[in-house]
């Protein structure tokens, strides 16, 4: 039973560029949440997708956008990258947003130079 | 004020020691509570849920005090393999997980 898979594992981008990160949820899960974890900090909630719609959003600018596909996989897009966007981006899947069933992927480490 | 606050540590303890981590949260409407463990450069993994009645899993004991909005984790007989960052996590009344900064534990021989 595959867990949550994220791609790519590492990425280096230049300021001002755009990036797309991908996530495939655990089998049987239908909800995907994205988190940003800066060095030395806890993960910060970006947004959650359920039934192909953004159900909740954290305190992140509109440069951060996402999408969920009919197969429940999801993408996180970040436009106009800033140095401060350098972080570990974590995807977590669950069933209908239930918090006790969260499974995290191993993350994408984004470095903006 | 952060919604979930933890002492970042680091806590440096010898093997066999008992160590306690504390956490406070600001939203009294929070519904559920967890401790997650995160190893260096890895994803967070659920360690245990936290209930008002207190719960234990082997050497780990978690407590919740809703009146004080306080959560704790006690680790007995620390092992080298317990070295990690421990994240206090609260599910807000809107259903999203809110993480504390994390407390780093280093268990030394």
Short mmCIF file of N, CA and C in Angstrom, two decimals, chain A residues 10 35 37 39-45 48 56-58 88 90 97 99-100 102 104-107 109, chain B residues 2 31-32 34 36 38 41-46 49 87 91-92 94-102:
data_model
loop_
_atom_site.label_atom_id
_atom_site.label_comp_id
_atom_site.label_asym_id
_atom_site.label_seq_id
_atom_site.Cartn_x
_atom_site.Cartn_y
_atom_site.Cartn_z
N UNK A 10 13.94 17.24 -4.41
CA UNK A 10 14.72 18.47 -4.24
C UNK A 10 14.58 19.32 -5.48
N UNK A 35 1.71 21.88 3.44
CA UNK A 35 2.36 22.62 4.52
C UNK A 35 3.73 23.10 4.05
N UNK A 37 7.43 24.13 5.67
CA UNK A 37 8.23 24.07 6.89
C UNK A 37 9.58 24.73 6.65
N UNK A 39 13.24 26.19 7.96
CA UNK A 39 14.25 25.59 8.83
C UNK A 39 14.05 26.01 10.28
N UNK A 40 13.99 25.04 11.18
CA UNK A 40 13.85 25.34 12.60
C UNK A 40 12.45 25.68 13.05
N UNK A 41 11.49 25.56 12.14
CA UNK A 41 10.09 25.88 12.47
C UNK A 41 9.20 24.66 12.29
N UNK A 42 8.02 24.73 12.85
CA UNK A 42 7.04 23.69 12.60
C UNK A 42 6.36 23.92 11.26
N UNK A 43 5.73 22.90 10.70
CA UNK A 43 5.01 23.08 9.43
C UNK A 43 3.88 24.11 9.56
N UNK A 44 3.73 24.92 8.54
CA UNK A 44 2.66 25.93 8.49
C UNK A 44 1.66 25.53 7.41
N UNK A 45 0.38 25.56 7.74
CA UNK A 45 -0.68 25.15 6.83
C UNK A 45 -0.82 26.14 5.68
N UNK A 48 -5.91 23.24 1.92
CA UNK A 48 -6.41 21.88 1.87
C UNK A 48 -7.37 21.73 0.69
N UNK A 56 -9.92 24.98 2.59
CA UNK A 56 -9.42 25.89 3.62
C UNK A 56 -8.10 26.45 3.15
N UNK A 57 -7.77 27.63 3.65
CA UNK A 57 -6.52 28.25 3.28
C UNK A 57 -5.88 28.89 4.49
N UNK A 58 -4.58 28.76 4.59
CA UNK A 58 -3.83 29.41 5.66
C UNK A 58 -3.42 30.80 5.24
N UNK A 88 10.94 23.24 3.23
CA UNK A 88 10.46 21.89 2.94
C UNK A 88 8.95 21.97 2.77
N UNK A 90 5.56 20.02 2.49
CA UNK A 90 5.01 18.72 2.87
C UNK A 90 3.57 18.59 2.39
N UNK A 97 -10.66 14.75 5.32
CA UNK A 97 -10.11 15.74 6.22
C UNK A 97 -10.01 15.31 7.67
N UNK A 99 -8.50 14.36 11.01
CA UNK A 99 -7.15 14.69 11.44
C UNK A 99 -6.39 13.51 11.97
N UNK A 100 -7.08 12.50 12.48
CA UNK A 100 -6.34 11.40 13.06
C UNK A 100 -5.77 10.45 12.02
N UNK A 102 -4.03 11.51 9.24
CA UNK A 102 -3.09 12.21 8.37
C UNK A 102 -1.85 11.35 8.12
N UNK A 104 1.84 11.92 6.06
CA UNK A 104 2.67 12.90 5.38
C UNK A 104 3.58 12.23 4.36
N UNK A 105 3.82 12.94 3.26
CA UNK A 105 4.86 12.55 2.33
C UNK A 105 6.21 13.01 2.86
N UNK A 106 7.26 12.57 2.20
CA UNK A 106 8.61 12.91 2.66
C UNK A 106 9.03 14.31 2.26
N UNK A 107 8.21 14.99 1.47
CA UNK A 107 8.42 16.40 1.22
C UNK A 107 9.28 16.71 -0.01
N UNK A 109 12.11 19.55 -0.98
CA UNK A 109 12.97 20.62 -0.43
C UNK A 109 13.24 21.62 -1.54
N UNK B 2 1.71 33.00 19.09
CA UNK B 2 1.54 31.83 18.25
C UNK B 2 0.38 30.99 18.76
N UNK B 31 -10.22 21.01 18.85
CA UNK B 31 -10.95 19.77 19.00
C UNK B 31 -10.09 18.57 19.35
N UNK B 32 -8.93 18.47 18.76
CA UNK B 32 -8.13 17.28 19.00
C UNK B 32 -6.64 17.65 19.00
N UNK B 34 -2.36 16.19 19.32
CA UNK B 34 -1.44 15.13 18.94
C UNK B 34 -0.01 15.51 19.28
N UNK B 36 3.58 14.67 17.34
CA UNK B 36 4.24 14.10 16.19
C UNK B 36 5.74 14.08 16.46
N UNK B 38 9.50 14.13 14.46
CA UNK B 38 10.13 14.41 13.18
C UNK B 38 11.63 14.20 13.32
N UNK B 41 15.42 16.11 8.71
CA UNK B 41 15.21 16.14 7.27
C UNK B 41 14.21 15.09 6.78
N UNK B 42 13.34 14.65 7.71
CA UNK B 42 12.29 13.69 7.35
C UNK B 42 10.92 14.32 7.59
N UNK B 43 9.87 13.59 7.19
CA UNK B 43 8.53 14.09 7.41
C UNK B 43 8.05 13.82 8.83
N UNK B 44 7.11 14.59 9.34
CA UNK B 44 6.54 14.32 10.67
C UNK B 44 5.75 13.02 10.65
N UNK B 45 5.83 12.29 11.77
CA UNK B 45 5.05 11.05 11.90
C UNK B 45 4.30 11.08 13.23
N UNK B 46 3.06 10.63 13.20
CA UNK B 46 2.23 10.64 14.39
C UNK B 46 2.84 9.76 15.47
N UNK B 49 -1.97 10.35 19.83
CA UNK B 49 -3.03 11.32 20.09
C UNK B 49 -3.02 11.63 21.58
N UNK B 87 6.84 17.50 17.89
CA UNK B 87 5.93 18.58 17.49
C UNK B 87 4.59 18.43 18.19
N UNK B 91 -5.66 20.40 16.36
CA UNK B 91 -6.61 20.54 15.26
C UNK B 91 -7.55 21.68 15.61
N UNK B 92 -7.48 22.73 14.82
CA UNK B 92 -8.33 23.89 15.07
C UNK B 92 -9.80 23.53 14.87
N UNK B 94 -11.59 24.58 12.77
CA UNK B 94 -11.87 24.59 11.34
C UNK B 94 -11.31 23.33 10.67
N UNK B 95 -10.68 22.47 11.43
CA UNK B 95 -10.25 21.20 10.88
C UNK B 95 -8.84 21.12 10.34
N UNK B 96 -8.05 22.18 10.48
CA UNK B 96 -6.68 22.10 9.99
C UNK B 96 -5.72 21.85 11.16
N UNK B 97 -4.62 21.18 10.86
CA UNK B 97 -3.62 20.91 11.88
C UNK B 97 -2.72 22.13 12.04
N UNK B 98 -2.52 22.52 13.30
CA UNK B 98 -1.63 23.63 13.61
C UNK B 98 -0.48 23.09 14.44
N UNK B 99 0.75 23.32 13.95
CA UNK B 99 1.94 22.76 14.57
C UNK B 99 2.64 23.79 15.43
N UNK B 100 3.19 23.32 16.54
CA UNK B 100 4.13 24.15 17.28
C UNK B 100 5.48 24.14 16.58
N UNK B 101 6.39 24.91 17.14
CA UNK B 101 7.73 25.04 16.55
C UNK B 101 8.52 23.75 16.64
N UNK B 102 8.17 22.92 17.64
CA UNK B 102 8.91 21.68 17.83
C UNK B 102 9.93 21.82 18.96
#
